[in-house]
Amino acid sequence: MYEIIEKKELTKDIKFIAVKAPHIVYNARAGNFVVIIVDEKGERIPLTIYDWEKEKGIVYIVFMEVGVSTKKLGQLNEGDFLYAIAGPFGNAFHIQNYGNVVMIGGGVGTPAIFPIARELKNAGNKVTSIIGYRSKELVILENEMKSVSDEVFIATNDGSYGEKGLVTDILQKLIDKKEKIDLVVAIGPVVMMKAVSELTKKYNIKTIVSLNAMMVDATGMCGVCRVTVGGQTKFSCVDGPDFDGHLVDFNELMVRLSAYKDKEEESLHYCRLNKKIKEV
Amino acid sequence: MAEENISKAKKQRIKMQEQKPEERIKNFFEVPLGYTEEEAINEAKRCLQCKEPKCIQGCPVNINIKEFIYKISKKDFKGAIDTIKKDNSLPAVCGRVCPQEEQCEAACIMQKTKNPINIGSLERFAADYEAKTGKVEIPVIGKKLDKVGNPIRVAIIGSGPSGLTCAGDLAKIGYETVIYEALHLPGGVLIYGIPEFRLPKNIVKREVEYLKKLGVKFEFNSVIGKTYTIDDLFNMGFKAVFIGVGAGTPIFLGIPGENLKGVYSANEFLTRLNAMKAFLFPEYDTPVKVGEKVAVIGAGNVAMDAARWARRLKGVKEVHIIYRRSEAEMPARIEEIKRAKEEGIIFNLLTNPVEIIGNEQGWVKAIKCIKMELGEPDSSGRRKPIPMPGSEFIIDVDTVIPALGTKANKLLTSDVKNLKLNKWGYIEVDENYMTSIPGVFAGGDITTGSATVIAAMGAGRRAAKAIDEYIKKL
Ligand SMILES: Cc1cc2nc3c(=O)[nH]c(=O)nc-3n(C[C@H](O)[C@H](O)[C@H](O)COP(=O)(O)OP(=O)(O)OC[C@H]3O[C@@H](n4cnc5c(N)ncnc54)[C@H](O)[C@@H]3O)c2cc1C
Ligand SMILES: Cc1cc2nc3c(=O)[nH]c(=O)nc-3n(C[C@H](O)[C@H](O)[C@H](O)COP(=O)(O)OP(=O)(O)OC[C@H]3O[C@@H](n4cnc5c(N)ncnc54)[C@H](O)[C@@H]3O)c2cc1C
Ligand code: SF4
Ligand code: SF4
Ligand code: FES
């Protein structure tokens, strides 16, 4: 059992938690993720490691409530315990001095780019970050991103904060400035990663995306997380989660992510009925 | 004496009572119900108590079969289980899942009359008897200490049968053993692979509880290679490490359509059901989604397990096995094939899938197959299946489960420098189960490829002995 020692609400649906889990942070690195099981009857869900403190044995996670597991997780408070937290999983992001990097985070992709941006900055890169949200109330981690970037641009779909438009609009402007971009890292909804990859492909800018395929064990044992990259089947938990955005079959990923839509609704309905999740 | 033996040999082997097929496909409970005391005694009395009992050589861990059967025949059930436990720490498991017809029972002298002693069932009886009636005795163990008086520690990676056995044996010698397990549950394939209706999970739980009482510690949610490296383990003070991580990664067919929704590896399908309890969804959060018609590709034990699980799920009307060779080559146990047939599973033999066909939403809707015929024997000695041109046909299905076996999982091995692997990616060990790294031992499926519970257990046991010898020399 692993204690939640701090919890913050970043927006109505997006929460930040600190979990006491020394085994997770012993070797944690930017780009790793954990698997959480909220309670004894829970499923295994993957969440990115947002930050960690090795000495204190604490891992920080930012997540959005979208379905039963994340809603149950969001209901836990300081002093409550997680049934399980396993990891760190996935390959760490390859940190080196690429030169000029653009980090793109969409929604809860931002907590995933944060530690990578920090490490890349420490490695001597010039870091420009673009973070996109639907509207002002959903903007998270603005100051944190500023602390690890040379420059931060914010896009909102409705223009209520930052620039009106999508992250790709800002990226296009940066490209048009003719400043050389050595690497783009994009993490967020699949449609966003797809749009970024399509754009950068035109300009031949190397682009890395982090795929949020469905997962069960995250140890390479089940294969549910398979994605097609460059025509080959890869397991995103052990071969990824980072892949070359120009080679990923995003359409297939989107289709696969919808596999359990009806079951997710059935599960939500059941949990509401049995008061396992309260809703406001 | 001789006459008595002849009359014994003529008696028919006593079969365990089973749940009826039409009943058992509606539940998840064990199919064979176990012997009554009377049945067990009568079966044990059939044993000829051979001077040179061949059965013992047939058992990979050489249980003293003759002796334990004799004790059962004399109603000394406690004595019987004590005899078994000298060589096998998981008798309730092995009595159920060992391929006895290829091992102990194949070697039994009575095999000549096609009527061997039902050794597996007797072993199961003795183990279940202990569980039902007996207090399990915990031996008093003197701790092994180093020169300054600290306990000597050994780390075990993986809690499958090899890891559990190795840990238990080392604990009994007096070592402090810690098992690191990637999942949140102990047991390896016993927990996530083999179905409840073949191996009830409370049996695995019981064995694990026993190990805990022996002092074995479990660290779950810890993936060695990620959470800690093997170097980290030595730095933490462990004197030796045993790797028992299993074979692990599923093989897919490599045909078009394999990433459609509704295609599960057998590992995924079985893990959702066994470890995550998807059959109790939505009370449990993990779902499994099958349609009315399910096709399982392959005819090994794993394929039978997947097919028989599918048969038990609500809404499933038809379950197919698709296999490219003929009945004679099917690798699954005969008993399991028989049970699958009784449960109404349809066998499509000499049939090979060539494509999985999807609908507009990306769900499986059919599988295209081709008829095969058997040609000359190949390097494995089995007749090679050859496709018959123009014989393609389509089976409508909405779930496809490839059960084609596994290959070596690189999760751990790719992170360890200097660990020698064979050409298939499995870990190489010497006759003492030591890998190319001093102090690092390995056993079970990760050294042999997919094998059996008893083989993994035997490896864990022998590795424990070798580890003890190794530490004594340090
Ligand atoms: C490597 C990895 C890292 C991740 N990191 C984070 C993170 O840091 N923060 C965070 O909030 N989420 C993250 N996710 C996504 C997170 O795992 C899912 O949101 C979660 O599993 C949903 O579970 P649920 O039961 O609450 O919702 P469900 O009921 O399972 O799903 C509800 C909705 O979310 C969609 N969904 C389900 N799984 C995913 C997924 N893997 N990706 C995108 N959409 C999904 C479904 O299609 C559905 O519409 C990550 C996923 C992966 C694979
Ligand atoms: C569906 C199925 C049915 C079977 N039926 C039978 C049968 O009827 N009879 C029979 O004799 N055999 C059967 N087998 C085969 C038998 O189960 C295996 O041969 C045996 O379990 C192998 O044991 P093991 O200890 O090597 O590994 P496993 O049982 O595979 O256990 C390995 C454990 O290590 C853990 N692990 C992996 N990597 C790491 C890591 N890096 N760090 C920490 N932990 C890790 C895994 O999570 C797992 O718990 C079956 C196999 C399957 C899949
Ligand atoms: S362990 Fe297996 S092979 Fe050995 S006697 Fe028991 S059932 Fe037979
Ligand atoms: S070989 Fe068969 S008959 Fe002989 S002792 Fe063994 S079990 Fe009994
Ligand atoms: S999540 Fe099971 S193999 Fe990747």
CSV table of C-alpha atoms in Angstrom, one decimal, chain A residues 27-32 49-53 92-99 101 103 111-127 129 144-145 147-150 183 185:
chain,number,residue,atom,x,y,z
A,27,ASN,CA,15.9,4.7,-10.8
A,28,ALA,CA,13.2,7.0,-12.2
A,29,ARG,CA,14.1,9.0,-15.3
A,30,ALA,CA,12.3,11.5,-17.5
A,31,GLY,CA,10.0,9.7,-19.9
A,32,ASN,CA,9.2,6.8,-17.6
A,49,ILE,CA,5.9,10.3,-13.9
A,50,TYR,CA,5.6,14.0,-13.7
A,51,ASP,CA,8.4,14.6,-11.2
A,52,TRP,CA,10.1,12.8,-8.3
A,53,GLU,CA,12.3,13.2,-5.3
A,92,ALA,CA,13.7,6.9,-20.5
A,93,PHE,CA,13.8,9.8,-23.0
A,94,HIS,CA,17.2,9.9,-24.7
A,95,ILE,CA,18.8,13.1,-23.3
A,96,GLN,CA,21.6,14.8,-25.2
A,97,ASN,CA,22.3,18.2,-26.6
A,98,TYR,CA,20.2,18.3,-29.8
A,99,GLY,CA,20.5,22.1,-30.1
A,101,VAL,CA,14.2,21.8,-29.3
A,103,MET,CA,8.5,20.8,-26.7
A,111,PRO,CA,3.0,17.0,-17.3
A,112,ALA,CA,4.7,14.4,-19.5
A,113,ILE,CA,6.9,16.9,-21.3
A,114,PHE,CA,7.8,18.8,-18.2
A,115,PRO,CA,10.6,16.5,-16.9
A,116,ILE,CA,11.9,15.9,-20.4
A,117,ALA,CA,12.1,19.7,-21.0
A,118,ARG,CA,14.0,20.1,-17.8
A,119,GLU,CA,16.5,17.4,-18.6
A,120,LEU,CA,17.0,18.7,-22.1
A,121,LYS,CA,17.5,22.2,-20.8
A,122,ASN,CA,20.1,20.9,-18.3
A,123,ALA,CA,21.8,19.2,-21.1
A,124,GLY,CA,22.4,22.5,-22.8
A,125,ASN,CA,19.5,22.6,-25.3
A,126,LYS,CA,17.5,25.8,-26.1
A,127,VAL,CA,14.0,24.8,-25.1
A,129,SER,CA,7.7,25.1,-25.2
A,144,GLU,CA,6.4,25.1,-14.1
A,145,MET,CA,7.0,25.0,-17.9
A,147,SER,CA,10.9,27.4,-15.2
A,148,VAL,CA,12.3,24.8,-17.5
A,149,SER,CA,12.0,26.6,-20.9
A,150,ASP,CA,13.7,29.5,-22.6
A,183,LEU,CA,14.0,18.3,-32.6
A,185,VAL,CA,8.8,16.5,-28.9
